[in-house]
Coordinates of C-alpha atoms and ligand atoms in Angstrom, one line a residue:
M168 CA 24.3 -2.2 39.0
E169 CA 21.9 -2.4 36.1
K170 CA 19.4 0.5 35.7
I171 CA 16.0 -0.7 34.5
L172 CA 14.0 2.1 32.9
F173 CA 10.8 0.2 32.0
N174 CA 10.0 -3.3 33.3
E175 CA 8.0 -5.9 31.4
F176 CA 4.8 -5.1 33.3
E177 CA 5.0 -1.3 32.3
I178 CA 5.8 -2.2 28.8
R179 CA 3.0 -4.6 28.4
N180 CA 0.4 -2.1 29.9
N181 CA 1.5 0.8 27.7
V182 CA 1.7 -1.3 24.5
K183 CA -1.7 -2.6 25.1
Q184 CA -3.1 0.9 25.6
L185 CA -1.4 2.0 22.4
G186 CA -2.9 -0.9 20.5
E187 CA -6.3 0.0 21.8
M188 CA -6.0 3.6 20.8
I189 CA -5.0 2.5 17.3
S190 CA -8.0 0.1 17.2
T191 CA -10.3 2.9 18.0
D192 CA -8.8 5.4 15.6
Y193 CA -8.9 3.0 12.7
K194 CA -12.2 1.3 13.5
L195 CA -13.7 2.3 10.2
S196 CA -10.8 1.1 8.1
D197 CA -11.2 -2.2 6.4
T198 CA -7.4 -2.9 6.6
I199 CA -4.4 -1.1 7.7
V200 CA -0.7 -1.9 7.0
V201 CA 1.6 -2.1 10.0
I202 CA 5.2 -1.7 9.1
G203 CA 7.9 -2.5 11.7
I204 CA 11.4 -1.2 11.3
L205 CA 14.0 -3.8 11.8
K206 CA 15.7 -4.9 13.8
G207 CA 14.9 -2.6 16.7
A208 CA 11.1 -2.8 16.4
F209 CA 10.7 -6.5 16.0
M210 CA 9.5 -7.2 19.6
F211 CA 7.4 -4.0 19.9
T212 CA 5.7 -4.7 16.5
S213 CA 4.9 -8.2 17.5
D214 CA 3.3 -7.2 20.9
L215 CA 1.6 -4.1 19.4
V216 CA -0.2 -6.0 16.6
K217 CA -1.6 -8.5 19.2
N218 CA -3.5 -5.5 20.6
I219 CA -4.9 -4.2 17.3
S220 CA -8.4 -5.4 16.4
V221 CA -8.5 -3.8 13.0
P222 CA -7.6 -6.3 10.1
S223 CA -3.9 -5.6 9.7
L224 CA -1.3 -6.4 7.0
I225 CA 2.1 -6.7 8.6
D226 CA 5.4 -6.0 6.9
F227 CA 8.9 -5.0 7.8
V228 CA 11.6 -2.8 6.4
E229 CA 15.1 -2.5 7.5
V230 CA 17.0 0.8 7.7
K231 CA 20.5 1.5 8.8
S232 CA 22.1 4.7 9.8
Y233 CA 23.8 3.9 13.1
K234 CA 27.4 3.3 14.0
G235 CA 27.6 2.3 17.7
T236 CA 25.5 4.9 19.5
E237 CA 25.5 7.8 16.9
S238 CA 23.2 8.4 13.9
N239 CA 25.1 9.4 10.8
G240 CA 22.0 11.1 9.5
K241 CA 21.8 9.2 6.3
P242 CA 19.3 6.4 6.6
E243 CA 19.6 3.6 4.0
L244 CA 16.9 1.1 3.1
T245 CA 18.5 -2.3 3.4
K246 CA 15.3 -4.4 3.3
D247 CA 12.3 -3.2 1.2
L248 CA 8.5 -3.7 1.6
T249 CA 7.0 -6.9 0.3
I250 CA 3.4 -5.6 0.6
S251 CA 2.0 -2.8 -1.6
V252 CA 1.1 0.3 0.4
Q253 CA -0.6 2.0 -2.6
G254 CA -3.9 3.6 -1.3
K255 CA -3.4 2.1 2.2
D256 CA -3.5 3.5 5.7
V257 CA -0.1 2.8 7.2
I258 CA 1.3 2.8 10.7
L259 CA 5.0 2.9 10.8
V260 CA 6.5 1.3 14.0
D261 CA 9.9 2.0 15.5
G262 CA 11.3 1.1 18.8
I263 CA 12.8 4.5 19.4
I264 CA 12.9 7.9 17.7
D265 CA 16.0 9.9 18.3
T266 CA 17.2 12.4 15.7
G267 CA 14.1 11.6 13.6
Y268 CA 16.0 10.9 10.4
T269 CA 14.9 7.3 10.1
L270 CA 11.2 8.0 10.4
D271 CA 11.4 11.2 8.2
F272 CA 13.1 9.2 5.6
L273 CA 10.5 6.3 5.7
I274 CA 7.5 8.6 5.8
K275 CA 8.6 10.2 2.6
Y276 CA 9.4 6.8 1.1
L277 CA 5.9 5.5 1.9
R278 CA 4.3 8.5 0.5
S279 CA 6.3 8.1 -2.7
K280 CA 4.9 4.5 -2.8
G281 CA 1.3 5.9 -2.7
A282 CA 0.3 5.4 0.9
N283 CA -3.0 7.1 1.6
T284 CA -2.0 8.0 5.2
V285 CA 1.2 7.4 7.2
K286 CA 1.2 7.6 11.1
T287 CA 3.9 6.7 13.4
A288 CA 4.0 4.6 16.5
V289 CA 7.1 4.4 18.8
L290 CA 7.8 2.7 22.0
L291 CA 10.3 5.4 23.1
D292 CA 10.7 9.0 22.2
K293 CA 13.9 10.9 22.9
K294 CA 12.3 14.2 22.1
C295 CA 15.4 16.3 23.2
K296 CA 17.5 14.7 20.5
R297 CA 15.4 15.6 17.4
K298 CA 17.2 17.1 14.5
V299 CA 14.3 17.0 12.0
P300 CA 10.6 17.5 12.8
V301 CA 8.5 14.3 12.8
K302 CA 5.0 13.8 14.0
V303 CA 4.8 11.0 16.5
N304 CA 1.2 9.9 16.6
Y305 CA 1.4 7.1 19.2
C306 CA 4.1 6.8 21.8
C307 CA 4.5 4.7 24.9
F308 CA 7.2 6.4 26.9
E309 CA 9.2 9.7 26.5
I310 CA 12.9 9.4 27.8
E311 CA 15.8 11.7 28.3
D312 CA 19.1 11.5 26.4
K313 CA 20.2 8.1 27.5
F314 CA 21.3 5.2 25.4
V315 CA 18.9 2.3 26.1
V316 CA 18.9 -1.4 25.2
G317 CA 16.5 -4.3 25.5
Y318 CA 13.1 -5.2 24.2
G319 CA 14.5 -5.3 20.6
M320 CA 17.0 -2.5 20.9
D321 CA 20.7 -3.1 20.7
Y322 CA 24.2 -1.8 21.3
L323 CA 26.4 -3.4 18.6
Q324 CA 23.7 -6.0 17.9
L325 CA 23.7 -7.2 21.6
Y326 CA 20.9 -7.1 24.2
R327 CA 18.0 -7.2 21.9
N328 CA 16.5 -10.3 23.7
I329 CA 16.3 -8.6 27.1
P330 CA 12.5 -8.5 27.9
Y331 CA 12.7 -5.0 29.5
I332 CA 14.4 -1.7 28.8
K333 CA 17.6 -0.6 30.6
E334 CA 20.2 1.9 30.4
L335 CA 23.4 0.8 28.7
Ligands
LIG511 P1 16.9 8.2 14.5 O1 17.0 8.0 13.1 O2 18.0 9.0 15.1 O3 15.6 8.8 15.0 O4 17.1 6.9 15.2 C1 16.2 5.9 15.2 C2 17.0 4.6 15.4 O5 18.2 4.7 16.0 C3 16.2 3.6 16.1 O6 15.4 2.7 15.3 C4 17.3 2.7 16.8 O7 17.7 1.7 16.0 C5 18.5 3.7 17.0 N1 18.6 4.2 18.3 C6 18.4 5.5 18.7 N2 18.6 5.6 20.0 C7 18.9 4.4 20.5 C8 19.1 3.9 21.8 O8 19.1 4.6 22.9 N3 19.3 2.6 21.9 C9 19.3 1.8 20.8 N4 19.1 2.2 19.6 C10 18.8 3.5 19.5
LIG512 MG1 20.7 -0.1 16.4

């Protein structure tokens, strides 16, 4: 039997709240840059930005470090930014933070590209799996050490189109 962790209703509610928090926190910014991490964050990024009322530039990067269900700890940028982040306030969006290697790598990368500030927004936080410290500024749900799929997240590239989140 399939084990649904978060249904569409719960996801929609929490994503909306996160978008509203971001809108409040950045209400004085003239523009922000929202960067989704492909492919896992494509659905979350799309729903999140619909709930952000601050003028937003939207971009995507792609990072790979996973083989099956295990991180190899060495993230690699496989698709770069197409928008300049120089002097900009950036929100980096991932579907899930696990070891932290991906976000740690990208935060440093964005700083090296001259971003003014970099904050992180994640749908799911697997806190117990962290190997490097990363500040998670906005989070929808904390989860235990379970491999999850759906709402953009995959196992061997499958299940991304499931509109809710379930245990593999
Ligand atoms: P980290 O670098 O270990 O923090 O992992 C972040 C990336 O690992 C995410 O962007 C996902 O692509 C992938 N990932 C980690 N845990 C899961 C999971 O439970 N299901 C699907 N992908 C996961
Ligand atoms: Mg993956």
